[in-house]
Coordinates of C-alpha atoms in Angstrom, one line a residue:
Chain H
X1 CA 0.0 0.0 0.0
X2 CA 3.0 1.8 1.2
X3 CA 4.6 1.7 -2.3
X4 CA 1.4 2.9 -4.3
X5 CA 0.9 5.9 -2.3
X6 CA 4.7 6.9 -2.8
X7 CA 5.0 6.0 -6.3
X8 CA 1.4 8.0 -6.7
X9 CA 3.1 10.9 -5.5
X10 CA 6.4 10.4 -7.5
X11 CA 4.5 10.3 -10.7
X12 CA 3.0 13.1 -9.4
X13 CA 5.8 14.9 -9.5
X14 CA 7.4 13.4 -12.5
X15 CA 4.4 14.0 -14.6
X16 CA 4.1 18.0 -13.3
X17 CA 7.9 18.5 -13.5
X18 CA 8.2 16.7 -16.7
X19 CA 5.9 18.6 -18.3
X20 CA 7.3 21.8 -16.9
X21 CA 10.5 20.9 -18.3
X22 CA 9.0 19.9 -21.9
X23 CA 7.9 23.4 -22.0
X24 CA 11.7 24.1 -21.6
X25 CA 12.8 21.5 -24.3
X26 CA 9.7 22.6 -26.6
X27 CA 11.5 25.9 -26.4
X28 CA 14.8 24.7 -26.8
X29 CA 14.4 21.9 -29.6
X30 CA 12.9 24.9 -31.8
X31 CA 15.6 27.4 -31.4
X32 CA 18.1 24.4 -32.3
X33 CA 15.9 23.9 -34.8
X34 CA 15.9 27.5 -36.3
X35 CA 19.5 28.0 -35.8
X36 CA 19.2 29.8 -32.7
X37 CA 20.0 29.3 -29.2
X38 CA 16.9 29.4 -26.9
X39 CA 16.4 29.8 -23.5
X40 CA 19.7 30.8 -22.0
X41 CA 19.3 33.9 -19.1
X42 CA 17.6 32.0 -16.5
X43 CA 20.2 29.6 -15.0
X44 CA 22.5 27.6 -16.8
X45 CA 21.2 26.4 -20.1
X46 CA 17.9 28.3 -18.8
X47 CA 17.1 25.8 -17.3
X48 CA 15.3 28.0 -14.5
X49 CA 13.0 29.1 -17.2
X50 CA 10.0 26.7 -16.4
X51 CA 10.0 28.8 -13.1
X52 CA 10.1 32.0 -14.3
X53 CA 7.6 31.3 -16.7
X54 CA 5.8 29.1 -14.0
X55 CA 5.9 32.4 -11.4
X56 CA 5.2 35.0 -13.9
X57 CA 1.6 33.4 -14.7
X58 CA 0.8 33.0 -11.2
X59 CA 1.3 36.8 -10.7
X60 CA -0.7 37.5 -13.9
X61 CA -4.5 39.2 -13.6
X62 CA -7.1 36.6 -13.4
X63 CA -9.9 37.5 -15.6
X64 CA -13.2 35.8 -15.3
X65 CA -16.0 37.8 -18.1
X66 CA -18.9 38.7 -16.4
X67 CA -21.4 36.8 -18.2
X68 CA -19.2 33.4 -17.5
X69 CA -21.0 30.3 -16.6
X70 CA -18.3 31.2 -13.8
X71 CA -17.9 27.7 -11.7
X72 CA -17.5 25.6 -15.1
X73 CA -15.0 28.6 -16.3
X74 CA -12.7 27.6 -13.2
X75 CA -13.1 24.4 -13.3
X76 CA -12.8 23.2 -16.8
X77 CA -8.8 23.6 -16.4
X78 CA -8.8 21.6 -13.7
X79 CA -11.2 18.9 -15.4
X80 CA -8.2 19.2 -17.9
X81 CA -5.7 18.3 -15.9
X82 CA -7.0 15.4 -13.6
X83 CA -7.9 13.4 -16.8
X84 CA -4.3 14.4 -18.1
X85 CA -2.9 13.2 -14.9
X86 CA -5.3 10.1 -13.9
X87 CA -3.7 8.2 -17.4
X88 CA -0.5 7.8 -15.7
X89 CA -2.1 5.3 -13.4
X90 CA -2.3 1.8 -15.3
X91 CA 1.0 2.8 -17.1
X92 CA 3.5 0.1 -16.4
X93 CA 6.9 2.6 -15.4
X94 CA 9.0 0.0 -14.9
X95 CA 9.4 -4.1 -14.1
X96 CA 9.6 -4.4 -10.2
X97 CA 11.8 -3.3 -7.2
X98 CA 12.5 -5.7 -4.6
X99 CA 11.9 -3.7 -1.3
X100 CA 12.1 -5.4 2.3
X101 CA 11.4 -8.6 1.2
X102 CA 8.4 -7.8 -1.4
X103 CA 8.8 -7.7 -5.2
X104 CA 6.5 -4.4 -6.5
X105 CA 5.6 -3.8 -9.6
X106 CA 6.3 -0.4 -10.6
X107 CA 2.9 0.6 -12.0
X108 CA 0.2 2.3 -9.8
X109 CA -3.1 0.0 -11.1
X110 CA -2.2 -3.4 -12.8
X111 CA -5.8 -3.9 -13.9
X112 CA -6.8 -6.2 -16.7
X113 CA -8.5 -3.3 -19.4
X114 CA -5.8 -1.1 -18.9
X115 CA -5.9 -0.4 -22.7
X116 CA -9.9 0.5 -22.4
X117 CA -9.1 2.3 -19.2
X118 CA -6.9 5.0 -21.0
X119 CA -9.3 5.0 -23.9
X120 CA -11.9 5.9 -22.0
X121 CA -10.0 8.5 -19.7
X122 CA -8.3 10.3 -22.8
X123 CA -12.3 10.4 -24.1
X124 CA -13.3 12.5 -20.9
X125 CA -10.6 15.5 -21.8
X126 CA -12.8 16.3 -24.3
X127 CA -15.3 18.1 -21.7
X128 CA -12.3 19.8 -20.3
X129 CA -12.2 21.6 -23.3
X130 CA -16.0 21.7 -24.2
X131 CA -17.2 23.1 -21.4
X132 CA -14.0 25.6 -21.1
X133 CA -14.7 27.0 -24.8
X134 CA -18.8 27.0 -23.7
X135 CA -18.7 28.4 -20.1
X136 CA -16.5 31.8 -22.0
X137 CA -19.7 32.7 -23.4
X138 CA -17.6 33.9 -26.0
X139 CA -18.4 33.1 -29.6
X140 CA -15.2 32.0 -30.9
X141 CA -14.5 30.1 -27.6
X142 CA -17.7 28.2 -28.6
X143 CA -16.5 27.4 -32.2
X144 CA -13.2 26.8 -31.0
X145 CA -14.1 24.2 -28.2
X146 CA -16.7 22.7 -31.5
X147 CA -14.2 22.5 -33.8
X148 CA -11.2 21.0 -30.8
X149 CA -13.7 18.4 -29.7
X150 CA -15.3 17.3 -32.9
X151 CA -11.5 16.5 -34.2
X152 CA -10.4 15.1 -31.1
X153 CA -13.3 12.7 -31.5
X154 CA -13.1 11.9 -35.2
X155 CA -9.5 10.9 -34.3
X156 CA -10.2 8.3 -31.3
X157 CA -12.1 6.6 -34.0
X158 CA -9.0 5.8 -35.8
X159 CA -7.2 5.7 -32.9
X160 CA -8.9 2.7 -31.1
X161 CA -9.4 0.8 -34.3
X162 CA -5.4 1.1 -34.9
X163 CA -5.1 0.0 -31.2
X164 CA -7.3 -2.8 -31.9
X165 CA -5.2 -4.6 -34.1
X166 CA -2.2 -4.3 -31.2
X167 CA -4.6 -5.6 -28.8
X168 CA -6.0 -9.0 -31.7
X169 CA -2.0 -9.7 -31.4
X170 CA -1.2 -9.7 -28.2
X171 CA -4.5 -10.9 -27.0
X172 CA -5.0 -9.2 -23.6
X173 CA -5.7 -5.4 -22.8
X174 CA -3.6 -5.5 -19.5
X175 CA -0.2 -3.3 -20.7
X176 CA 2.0 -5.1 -18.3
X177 CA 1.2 -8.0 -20.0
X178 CA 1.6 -6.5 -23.5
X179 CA 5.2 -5.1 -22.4
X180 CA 6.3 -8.6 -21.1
X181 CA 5.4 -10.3 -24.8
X182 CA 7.1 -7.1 -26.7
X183 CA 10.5 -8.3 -24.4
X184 CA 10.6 -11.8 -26.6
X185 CA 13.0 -12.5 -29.4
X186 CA 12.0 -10.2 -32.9
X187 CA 10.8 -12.7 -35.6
X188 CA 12.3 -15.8 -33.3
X189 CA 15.9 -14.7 -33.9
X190 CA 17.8 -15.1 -30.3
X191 CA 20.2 -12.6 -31.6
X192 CA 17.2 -10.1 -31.5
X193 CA 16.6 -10.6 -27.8
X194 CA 14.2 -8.0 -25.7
X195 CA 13.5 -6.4 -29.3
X196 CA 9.8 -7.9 -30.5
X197 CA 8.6 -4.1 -30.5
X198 CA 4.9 -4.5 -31.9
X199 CA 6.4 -1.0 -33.9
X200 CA 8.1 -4.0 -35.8
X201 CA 5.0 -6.1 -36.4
X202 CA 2.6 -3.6 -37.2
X203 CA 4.0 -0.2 -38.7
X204 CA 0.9 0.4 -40.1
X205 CA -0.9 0.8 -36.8
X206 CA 2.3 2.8 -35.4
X207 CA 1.8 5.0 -37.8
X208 CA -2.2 5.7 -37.5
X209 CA -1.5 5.8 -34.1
X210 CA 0.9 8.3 -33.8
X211 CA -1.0 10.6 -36.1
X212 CA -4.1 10.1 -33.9
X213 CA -1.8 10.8 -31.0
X214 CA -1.0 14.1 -32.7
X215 CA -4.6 14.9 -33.7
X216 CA -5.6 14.5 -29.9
X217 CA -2.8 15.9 -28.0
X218 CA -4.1 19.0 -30.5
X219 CA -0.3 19.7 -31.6
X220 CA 1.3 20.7 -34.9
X221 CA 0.4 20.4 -37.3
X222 CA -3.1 19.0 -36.4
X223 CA -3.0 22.4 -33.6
X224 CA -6.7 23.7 -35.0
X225 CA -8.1 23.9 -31.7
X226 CA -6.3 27.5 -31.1
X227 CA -6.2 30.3 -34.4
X228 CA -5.5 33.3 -34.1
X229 CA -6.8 34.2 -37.8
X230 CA -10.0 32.5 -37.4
X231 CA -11.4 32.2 -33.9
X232 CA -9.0 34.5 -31.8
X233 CA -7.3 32.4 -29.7
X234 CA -9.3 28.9 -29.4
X235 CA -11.3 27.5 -26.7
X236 CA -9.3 29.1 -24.4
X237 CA -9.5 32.8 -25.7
X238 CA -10.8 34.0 -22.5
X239 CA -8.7 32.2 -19.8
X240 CA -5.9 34.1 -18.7
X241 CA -2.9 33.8 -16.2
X242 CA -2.8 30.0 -14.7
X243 CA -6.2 28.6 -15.8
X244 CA -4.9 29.2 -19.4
X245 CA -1.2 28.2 -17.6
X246 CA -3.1 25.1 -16.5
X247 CA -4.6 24.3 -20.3
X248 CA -1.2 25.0 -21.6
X249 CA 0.1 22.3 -18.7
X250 CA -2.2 19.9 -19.4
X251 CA -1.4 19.6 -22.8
X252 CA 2.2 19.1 -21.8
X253 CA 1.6 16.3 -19.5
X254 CA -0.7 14.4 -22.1
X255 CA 2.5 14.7 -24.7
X256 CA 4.0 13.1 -21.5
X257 CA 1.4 10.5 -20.9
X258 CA 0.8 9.5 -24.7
X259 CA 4.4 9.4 -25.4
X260 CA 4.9 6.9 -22.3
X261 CA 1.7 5.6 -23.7
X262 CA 3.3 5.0 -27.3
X263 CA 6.6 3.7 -25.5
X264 CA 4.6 1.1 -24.0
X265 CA 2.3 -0.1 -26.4
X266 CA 4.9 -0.3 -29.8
X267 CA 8.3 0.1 -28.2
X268 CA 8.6 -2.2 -25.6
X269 CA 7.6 -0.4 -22.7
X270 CA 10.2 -0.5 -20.1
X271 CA 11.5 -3.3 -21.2
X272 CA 15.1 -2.9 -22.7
X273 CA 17.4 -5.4 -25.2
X274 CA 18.8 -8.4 -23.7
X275 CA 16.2 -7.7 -20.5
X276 CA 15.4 -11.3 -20.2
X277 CA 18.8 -12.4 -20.5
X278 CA 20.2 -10.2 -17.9
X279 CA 17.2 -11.8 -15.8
X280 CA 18.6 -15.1 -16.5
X281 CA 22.2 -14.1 -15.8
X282 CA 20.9 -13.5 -12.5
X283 CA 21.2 -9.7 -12.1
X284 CA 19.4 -8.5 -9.2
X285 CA 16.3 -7.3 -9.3
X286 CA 16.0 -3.8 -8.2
X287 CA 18.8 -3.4 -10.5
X288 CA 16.7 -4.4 -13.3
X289 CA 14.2 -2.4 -12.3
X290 CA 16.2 1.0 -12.3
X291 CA 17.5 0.1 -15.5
X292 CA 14.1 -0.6 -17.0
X293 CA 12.6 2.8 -15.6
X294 CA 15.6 4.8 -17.0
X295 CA 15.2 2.9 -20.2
X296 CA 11.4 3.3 -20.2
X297 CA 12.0 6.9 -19.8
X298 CA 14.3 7.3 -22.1
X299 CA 11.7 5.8 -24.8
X300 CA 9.9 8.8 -23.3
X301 CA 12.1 11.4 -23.8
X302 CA 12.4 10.3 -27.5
X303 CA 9.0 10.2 -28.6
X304 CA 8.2 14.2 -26.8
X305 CA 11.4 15.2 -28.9
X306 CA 9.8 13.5 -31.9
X307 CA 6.3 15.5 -31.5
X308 CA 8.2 18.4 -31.2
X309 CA 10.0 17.3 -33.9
X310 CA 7.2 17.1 -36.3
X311 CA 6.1 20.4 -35.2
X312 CA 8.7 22.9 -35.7
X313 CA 8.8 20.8 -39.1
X314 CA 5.0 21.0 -40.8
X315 CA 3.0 23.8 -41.1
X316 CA -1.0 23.5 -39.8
X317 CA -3.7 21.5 -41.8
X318 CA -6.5 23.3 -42.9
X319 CA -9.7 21.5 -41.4
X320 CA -11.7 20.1 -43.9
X321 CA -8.1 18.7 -44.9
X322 CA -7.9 17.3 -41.3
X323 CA -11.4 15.8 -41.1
X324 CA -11.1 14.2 -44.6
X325 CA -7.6 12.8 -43.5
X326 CA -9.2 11.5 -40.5
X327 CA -12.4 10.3 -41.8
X328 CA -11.4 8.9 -45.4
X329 CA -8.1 7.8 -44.9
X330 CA -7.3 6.9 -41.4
X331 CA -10.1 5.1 -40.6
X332 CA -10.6 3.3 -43.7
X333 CA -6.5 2.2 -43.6
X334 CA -7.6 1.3 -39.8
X335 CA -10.1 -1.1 -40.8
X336 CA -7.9 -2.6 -43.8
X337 CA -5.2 -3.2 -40.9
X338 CA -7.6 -4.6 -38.3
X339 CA -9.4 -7.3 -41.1
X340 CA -5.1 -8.1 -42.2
X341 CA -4.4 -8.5 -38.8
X342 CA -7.5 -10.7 -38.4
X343 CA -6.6 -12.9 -41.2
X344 CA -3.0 -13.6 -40.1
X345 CA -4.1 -14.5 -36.2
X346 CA -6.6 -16.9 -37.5
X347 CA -4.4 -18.7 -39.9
X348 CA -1.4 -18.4 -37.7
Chain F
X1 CA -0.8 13.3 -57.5
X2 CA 1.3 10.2 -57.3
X3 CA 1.0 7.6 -54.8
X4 CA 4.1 8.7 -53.3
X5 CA 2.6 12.2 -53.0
X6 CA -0.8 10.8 -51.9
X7 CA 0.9 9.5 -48.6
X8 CA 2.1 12.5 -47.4
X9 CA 4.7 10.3 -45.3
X10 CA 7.8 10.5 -47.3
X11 CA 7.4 14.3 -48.0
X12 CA 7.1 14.7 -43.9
X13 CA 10.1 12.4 -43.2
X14 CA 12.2 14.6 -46.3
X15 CA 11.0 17.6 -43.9
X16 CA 12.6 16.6 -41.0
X17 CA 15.8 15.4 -42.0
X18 CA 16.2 19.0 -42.5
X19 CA 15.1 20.2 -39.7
X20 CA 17.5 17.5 -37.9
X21 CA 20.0 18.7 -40.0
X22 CA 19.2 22.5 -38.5
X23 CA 19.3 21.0 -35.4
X24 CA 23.0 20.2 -34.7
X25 CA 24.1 23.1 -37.0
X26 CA 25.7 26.1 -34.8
X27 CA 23.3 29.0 -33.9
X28 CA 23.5 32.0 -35.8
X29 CA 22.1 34.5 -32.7
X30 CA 24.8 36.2 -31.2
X31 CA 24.5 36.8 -27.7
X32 CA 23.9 40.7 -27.6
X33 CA 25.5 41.7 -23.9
X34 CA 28.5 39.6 -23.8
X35 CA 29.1 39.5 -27.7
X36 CA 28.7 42.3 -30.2
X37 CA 28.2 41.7 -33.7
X38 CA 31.2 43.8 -35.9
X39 CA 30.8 46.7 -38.0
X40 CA 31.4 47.0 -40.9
X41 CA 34.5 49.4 -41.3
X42 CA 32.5 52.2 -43.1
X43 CA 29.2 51.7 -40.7
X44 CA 27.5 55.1 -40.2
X45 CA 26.8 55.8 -36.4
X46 CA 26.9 58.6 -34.4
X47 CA 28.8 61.7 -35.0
X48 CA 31.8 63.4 -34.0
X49 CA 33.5 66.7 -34.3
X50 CA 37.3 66.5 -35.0
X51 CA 40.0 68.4 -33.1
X52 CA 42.8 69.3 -34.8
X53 CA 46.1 68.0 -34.2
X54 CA 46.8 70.6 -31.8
X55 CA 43.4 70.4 -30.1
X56 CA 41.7 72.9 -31.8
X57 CA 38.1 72.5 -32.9
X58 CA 38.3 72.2 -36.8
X59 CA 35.0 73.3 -37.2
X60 CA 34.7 76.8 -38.7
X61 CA 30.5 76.9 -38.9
X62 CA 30.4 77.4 -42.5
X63 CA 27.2 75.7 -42.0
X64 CA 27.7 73.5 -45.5
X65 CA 27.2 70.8 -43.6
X66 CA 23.9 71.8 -42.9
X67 CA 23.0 73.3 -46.1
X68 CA 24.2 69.2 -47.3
X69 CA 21.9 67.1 -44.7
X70 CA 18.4 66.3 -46.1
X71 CA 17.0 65.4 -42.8
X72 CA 17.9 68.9 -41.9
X73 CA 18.8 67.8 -38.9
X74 CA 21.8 70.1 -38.0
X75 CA 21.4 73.5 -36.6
X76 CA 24.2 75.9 -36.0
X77 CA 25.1 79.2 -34.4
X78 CA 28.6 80.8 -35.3
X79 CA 30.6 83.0 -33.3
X80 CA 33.7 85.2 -33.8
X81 CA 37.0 83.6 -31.9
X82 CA 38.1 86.2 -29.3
X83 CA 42.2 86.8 -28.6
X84 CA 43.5 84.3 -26.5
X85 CA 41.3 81.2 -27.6
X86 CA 43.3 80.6 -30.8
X87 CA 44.2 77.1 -29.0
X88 CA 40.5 76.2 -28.7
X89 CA 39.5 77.1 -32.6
X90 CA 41.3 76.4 -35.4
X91 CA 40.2 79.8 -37.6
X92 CA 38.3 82.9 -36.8
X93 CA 34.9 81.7 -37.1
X94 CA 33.7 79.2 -34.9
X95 CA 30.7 77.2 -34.1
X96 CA 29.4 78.8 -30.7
X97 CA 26.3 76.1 -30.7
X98 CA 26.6 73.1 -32.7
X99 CA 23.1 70.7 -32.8
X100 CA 22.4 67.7 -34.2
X101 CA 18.6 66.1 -34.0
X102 CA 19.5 62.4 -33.8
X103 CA 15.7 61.5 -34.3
X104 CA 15.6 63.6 -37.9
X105 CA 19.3 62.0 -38.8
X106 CA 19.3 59.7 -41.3
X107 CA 23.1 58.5 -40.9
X108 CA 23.6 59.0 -45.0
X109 CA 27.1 60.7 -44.5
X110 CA 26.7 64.0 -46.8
X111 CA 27.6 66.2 -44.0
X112 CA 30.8 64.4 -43.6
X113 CA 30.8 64.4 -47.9
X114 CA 30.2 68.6 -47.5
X115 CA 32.6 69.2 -45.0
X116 CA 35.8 71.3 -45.9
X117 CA 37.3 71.2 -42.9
X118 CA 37.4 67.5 -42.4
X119 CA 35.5 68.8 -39.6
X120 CA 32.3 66.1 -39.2
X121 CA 32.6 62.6 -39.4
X122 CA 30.6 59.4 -38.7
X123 CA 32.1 57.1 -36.3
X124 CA 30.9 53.5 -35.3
X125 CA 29.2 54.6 -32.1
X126 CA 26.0 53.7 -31.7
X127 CA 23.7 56.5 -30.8
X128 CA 21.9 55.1 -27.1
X129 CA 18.5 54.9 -26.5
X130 CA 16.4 57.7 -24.2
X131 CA 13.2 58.1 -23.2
X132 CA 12.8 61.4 -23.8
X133 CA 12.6 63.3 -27.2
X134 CA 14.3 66.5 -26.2
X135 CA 17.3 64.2 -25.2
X136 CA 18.1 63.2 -28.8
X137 CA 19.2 67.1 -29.5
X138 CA 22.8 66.2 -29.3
X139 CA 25.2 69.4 -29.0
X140 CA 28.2 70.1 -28.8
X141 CA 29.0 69.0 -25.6
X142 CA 28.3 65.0 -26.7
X143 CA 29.9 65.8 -30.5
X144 CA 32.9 67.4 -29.6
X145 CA 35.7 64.6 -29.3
X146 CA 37.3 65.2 -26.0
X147 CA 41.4 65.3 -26.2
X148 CA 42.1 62.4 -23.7
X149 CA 39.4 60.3 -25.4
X150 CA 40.1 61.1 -29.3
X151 CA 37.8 59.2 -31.8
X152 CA 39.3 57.1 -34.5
X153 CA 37.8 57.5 -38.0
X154 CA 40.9 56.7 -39.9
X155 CA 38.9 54.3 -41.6
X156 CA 36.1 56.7 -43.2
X157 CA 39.6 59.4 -43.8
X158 CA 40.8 57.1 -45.9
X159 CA 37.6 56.5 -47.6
X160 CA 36.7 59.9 -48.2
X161 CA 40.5 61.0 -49.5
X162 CA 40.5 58.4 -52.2
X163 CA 36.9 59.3 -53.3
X164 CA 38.6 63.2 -53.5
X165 CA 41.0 61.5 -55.7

């Protein structure tokens, strides 16, 4: 019990500080990226900048418009941010630690639908942002919120069904589970040990995914839920100092959560090359653990650099672009992958 | 539209292998307080009026320099040298009040062009911000190079004497 409560409150703190510090490398991967040098006044590297920033929106005027629904206006942030942070539950962090005489598992909820547990969760943000754009009473809120939420659900379509082909293979919904079969030899070869990434298997539902992933983390170049040329700002045109700081966070730890989220499910989770021979070998167990966490989070790190990546890289869709992409191409290539998936378990 | 064109994907990926290529190349932003970007040796900045070698103001307001600007920034009053300042003016004319508008300046060097004297010249200084508009009236007092602190334009001399030629 002990051990949930503290790793609760770890990934507490990982997930706030991580996405603190993605504001930091968001900043910094696009200088680099423009041939310039970013952050670099607060602290070394400015790496104080999170703080600054963190400070100076705390000490910002906060603005509710008078005709507000005003408790939803405060609250819709927040609605935001538990959903962002409650995803991080059933995520398997790492294998186990071996503490007083008990093995853990390093993962807050191992429950058996953990797959169907996120779906759902990620499914809820959409009333974050709904009833933030709606409570404004603001027009271009309004259409902001309509157009954020009618794209965020057009892409969980495509998302589950590209998920669904993952979860035909490995034939459970519990992510522990699916990490644990990813850390077998790719295509049976021994040489390939710890390496049977489901990335490998199915690239087609990697690659779906991770444009779904885009498409509801609301990021470049799928970002239509804020405009400044159309619909002022976004859902969020009224929020100011941290409730719009809170938005902005929540977004941050979502890239954070769905990146862990894509680590696990196509790249082997926590699990690292040669894991299960190391296990053999007889190396000890909190010292696979450590190693699995740092390797897990290192998958993390990756695939935040590679949204940001693809952002300082393609400019914005236009959205009847986006829904057709979505609607006409995604899903359709979705389904084509779920029945060739289908075929080959059943003959297999 | 091809196929290949159709998927979007390898048009993306072509996108950022540049922008990976960007990434490790060196920045380009110079950091402004502890680095300062060079001049260029005939950069226009702000201006300065020449002593002689003898520390004598060269400046005899002839007021060409005024007549030249297009800005009409400069404004002049001249006075008549009295006995026993021929080491502060070169001639017997002199320019009692000597004003420059920095805000109407255009830093395009034809003042420096009209002068016969060798008198005006644009250094490499860099005429500092205020927040008042009267402050940008520079006179003599901030034009006149002082003779512990001379100003070096031998770069601009040179230009203008082999223009002459």
């Amino acid at each position: 019990m002990w051990f949930t409560v503290s790793l609760v409150v770890i990934l507490f703190i990982i997930c706030l500080g991580g996405a603190a510090y993605e504001t930091w490398m968001e900043r910094k991967v696009a200088a680099l990226m423009q041939d310039r040098f970013g952050p670099s006044r607060a602290g070394k590297f400015g790496l104080l900048q999170p703080l600054c920033d963190g400070g100076k929106l705390f000490f910002k005027e906060d603005f509710v418009p008078r005709n507000a629904e005003k408790w939803l206006f405060i609250i819709s942030p927040g609605i935001l941010m538990l959903i962002a942070l409650s995803t991080g539950a059933v995520i398997p962090w790492g294998k186990s630690l071996f503490i007083a005489g008990v093995s853990y598992p390093v993962q807050v909820a191992s429950i058996d639908v953990g797959v169907l547990y996120i779906m759902g969760i990620v499914s809820i943000g959409v009333y974050g942002i709904m009833l933030g754009g709606w409570s404004s009473n603001n027009k271009y809120s309004l259409l902001g919120a309509i157009r954020a939420s009618s794209q965020m659900i057009s892409y969980e379509l495509a998302m589950g069904l590209s998920l669904l082909s993952i979860i035909m293979m490995s034939g459970t919904l519990d992510l522990r589970v699916m990490v644990e079969e990813q850390a077998t030899n790719l295509y049976g070869i021994s040489f390939l040990n710890g390496m049977a990434w489901n990335v490998f298997y199915q690239p087609l539902a990697f690659i779906l995914f991770v444009t779904c992933s885009f498409a509801e983390l609301n990021r470049a170049p799928f970002d239509l839920a804020e405009c400044e040329s159309e619909l002022v700002g976004g859902y969020h045109t009224e929020y100011s100092s941290m409730k719009f700081g809170t938005f902005l966070f929540a977004e941050y730890i979502n890239m954070f959560i769905n990146s862990a989220l894509i680590s696990t499910l196509f790249f082997g989770g926590y699990s690292f090359p040669y894991m299960n021979k190391l296990v053999e070998n007889g190396l000890g167990e909190n010292w696979i653990g450590i190693i699995s966490i740092l390797a897990f989070l290192l998958k993390i790190v990756f695939c935040v650099f590679c949204f940001m990546w693809v952002r300082w890289t393609l400019p914005r869709f236009r959205y009847d672009q986006l829904m057709r992409l979505g609607w006409r191409i995604m899903i359709p290539l979705a389904i084509l992958n779920l029945l060739i998936t289908a075929t080959v378990v059943v003959f297999t | 539209m091809s196929l290949k064109e159709k998927a979007y994907l390898p048009a993306i990926l072509g996108g950022m292998k540049i922008t990976l290529k960007h990434f490790f190349k060196k920045p380009v932003t110079i950091a402004y307080p502890e680095k300062k970007r060079e001049f260029s040796p005939v950069y226009r900045g702000q201006h300065v009026l020449k002593r002689d070698d003898q520390g004598r103001e060269r400046c005899t307001a002839c007021g060409l320099c005024a007549v030249a600007c297009p800005a009409e920034a400069i404004t002049m009053i001249a006075a008549e040298r009295k006995r026993g300042e021929e080491n502060l003016y070169r001639e017997e004319k002199y320019a009692e009040k000597y004003e420059i508008n920095m805000l109407r300046c255009i830093f395009c060097g034809l003042c420096e062009d009209a002068c016969p004297k060798e008198a005006i010249f644009l250094t490499d200084r860099i005429v500092m911000p205020e927040p008042k508009r009267n402050n940008f009236v520079y006179g003599k007092d901030l034009l006149v190079e002082t003779l512990e602190n001379r100003i070096d334009v031998s770069q601009r001399q040179i230009k203008s004497y082999t223009v002459e030629k």
